[in-house]
């Protein structure tokens, strides 16, 4: 276990190199510090770090979450000013200890990490499954899809019969801006079988950071497109509760 002095030196260097330092979050508080929102994040191991995302209104954020044209669809701009800045996409010091190319979803913190080489990770804010619907464990991204169809599982159709028109027998729901899987979907398999658990896009920007979806991990469409381009084939996925 590194000493507190080693952590301090590492924190200084990391903030200089990547502009943020973060470990898996349990809770946070925010206050304005010179433009950006400085957030103190408490990690699973009890360590706390200062996380400083980009300033609201910056040209970089405007570009990151602005309107984009993709696959024949115009994805609307995200009103990111209404989202807690801790959930903005950013590169951070890797808090997971996993090999590069691994995806780690930390459910309590509402963060998804894609581990990079060199000790960093791309971090994304996510919405996660409601209590009773969440999945956890280790899997692999067996399949990836741009602008996917959505086929609700039979269990969901049993709860919501109005979804029967999107059943597998009826061909599913066509791709589009209103499709619950959004612009991209990454399908998690475990032991060769589909878990029915997805990492996917969503137009519902106000769901990021909350527990609202039926068992899947949702990202902003702009973020899931970015994630999709970075994830290697057959990437390992860890979902932590």
mmCIF file of C-alpha atoms in Angstrom, residues 75-154:
data_model
loop_
_atom_site.group_PDB
_atom_site.id
_atom_site.type_symbol
_atom_site.label_atom_id
_atom_site.label_comp_id
_atom_site.label_asym_id
_atom_site.label_seq_id
_atom_site.Cartn_x
_atom_site.Cartn_y
_atom_site.Cartn_z
ATOM 1 C CA UNK A 75 -28.367 13.883 -32.508
ATOM 2 C CA UNK A 76 -29.489 16.957 -30.550
ATOM 3 C CA UNK A 77 -27.081 18.895 -28.376
ATOM 4 C CA UNK A 78 -27.064 17.903 -24.720
ATOM 5 C CA UNK A 79 -27.918 20.679 -22.237
ATOM 6 C CA UNK A 80 -24.880 19.622 -20.238
ATOM 7 C CA UNK A 81 -25.185 22.683 -18.000
ATOM 8 C CA UNK A 82 -28.080 20.837 -16.329
ATOM 9 C CA UNK A 83 -25.974 17.744 -15.585
ATOM 10 C CA UNK A 84 -23.703 17.455 -12.558
ATOM 11 C CA UNK A 85 -20.196 18.248 -13.927
ATOM 12 C CA UNK A 86 -18.750 15.173 -12.238
ATOM 13 C CA UNK A 87 -20.500 13.126 -14.941
ATOM 14 C CA UNK A 88 -18.855 14.880 -17.887
ATOM 15 C CA UNK A 89 -16.593 12.692 -19.997
ATOM 16 C CA UNK A 90 -12.978 13.113 -18.953
ATOM 17 C CA UNK A 91 -9.623 11.374 -18.759
ATOM 18 C CA UNK A 92 -8.592 10.490 -15.204
ATOM 19 C CA UNK A 93 -5.997 8.480 -13.361
ATOM 20 C CA UNK A 94 -7.063 4.831 -13.595
ATOM 21 C CA UNK A 95 -8.640 3.819 -10.278
ATOM 22 C CA UNK A 96 -9.474 0.222 -11.182
ATOM 23 C CA UNK A 97 -6.160 -1.636 -11.378
ATOM 24 C CA UNK A 98 -7.465 -3.502 -14.440
ATOM 25 C CA UNK A 99 -5.547 -4.159 -17.692
ATOM 26 C CA UNK A 100 -5.855 -1.647 -20.567
ATOM 27 C CA UNK A 101 -8.953 -2.212 -22.665
ATOM 28 C CA UNK A 102 -11.101 -3.278 -19.705
ATOM 29 C CA UNK A 103 -14.451 -1.606 -19.043
ATOM 30 C CA UNK A 104 -15.372 -1.148 -15.386
ATOM 31 C CA UNK A 105 -18.832 0.028 -14.335
ATOM 32 C CA UNK A 106 -18.918 1.266 -10.749
ATOM 33 C CA UNK A 107 -22.623 1.234 -10.037
ATOM 34 C CA UNK A 108 -22.717 3.221 -6.768
ATOM 35 C CA UNK A 109 -20.636 6.053 -8.228
ATOM 36 C CA UNK A 110 -22.526 6.104 -11.563
ATOM 37 C CA UNK A 111 -19.211 5.970 -13.450
ATOM 38 C CA UNK A 112 -17.991 3.850 -16.344
ATOM 39 C CA UNK A 113 -14.230 3.573 -16.874
ATOM 40 C CA UNK A 114 -12.413 2.422 -19.992
ATOM 41 C CA UNK A 115 -8.880 1.600 -18.840
ATOM 42 C CA UNK A 116 -6.080 2.946 -21.019
ATOM 43 C CA UNK A 117 -2.367 2.234 -21.143
ATOM 44 C CA UNK A 118 -0.081 4.541 -19.187
ATOM 45 C CA UNK A 119 -2.161 4.599 -16.000
ATOM 46 C CA UNK A 120 -5.173 6.580 -17.243
ATOM 47 C CA UNK A 121 -8.810 5.813 -17.986
ATOM 48 C CA UNK A 122 -11.627 7.513 -19.836
ATOM 49 C CA UNK A 123 -14.473 8.117 -17.410
ATOM 50 C CA UNK A 124 -18.113 8.547 -18.386
ATOM 51 C CA UNK A 125 -21.188 9.332 -16.326
ATOM 52 C CA UNK A 126 -23.910 6.697 -16.594
ATOM 53 C CA UNK A 127 -27.438 5.887 -15.541
ATOM 54 C CA UNK A 128 -27.874 2.430 -14.042
ATOM 55 C CA UNK A 129 -30.624 -0.118 -13.463
ATOM 56 C CA UNK A 130 -33.314 0.382 -10.860
ATOM 57 C CA UNK A 131 -33.052 -1.628 -7.659
ATOM 58 C CA UNK A 132 -34.052 -5.196 -8.414
ATOM 59 C CA UNK A 133 -33.022 -4.976 -12.063
ATOM 60 C CA UNK A 134 -29.270 -4.435 -11.778
ATOM 61 C CA UNK A 135 -26.760 -7.041 -12.950
ATOM 62 C CA UNK A 136 -23.235 -7.478 -11.654
ATOM 63 C CA UNK A 137 -20.304 -9.689 -12.529
ATOM 64 C CA UNK A 138 -17.683 -10.214 -15.216
ATOM 65 C CA UNK A 139 -18.397 -10.523 -18.896
ATOM 66 C CA UNK A 140 -17.157 -9.677 -22.354
ATOM 67 C CA UNK A 141 -18.358 -7.347 -25.086
ATOM 68 C CA UNK A 142 -19.323 -10.071 -27.524
ATOM 69 C CA UNK A 143 -21.094 -7.842 -30.018
ATOM 70 C CA UNK A 144 -21.268 -4.147 -30.850
ATOM 71 C CA UNK A 145 -23.842 -2.346 -32.951
ATOM 72 C CA UNK A 146 -24.294 1.113 -34.427
ATOM 73 C CA UNK A 147 -27.880 2.366 -34.308
ATOM 74 C CA UNK A 148 -29.226 -0.962 -33.080
ATOM 75 C CA UNK A 149 -32.708 -2.342 -33.105
ATOM 76 C CA UNK A 150 -34.282 -2.808 -29.682
ATOM 77 C CA UNK A 151 -35.984 -6.060 -28.786
ATOM 78 C CA UNK A 152 -37.469 -6.076 -25.273
ATOM 79 C CA UNK A 153 -37.077 -9.417 -23.467
ATOM 80 C CA UNK A 154 -40.152 -11.542 -22.861
#
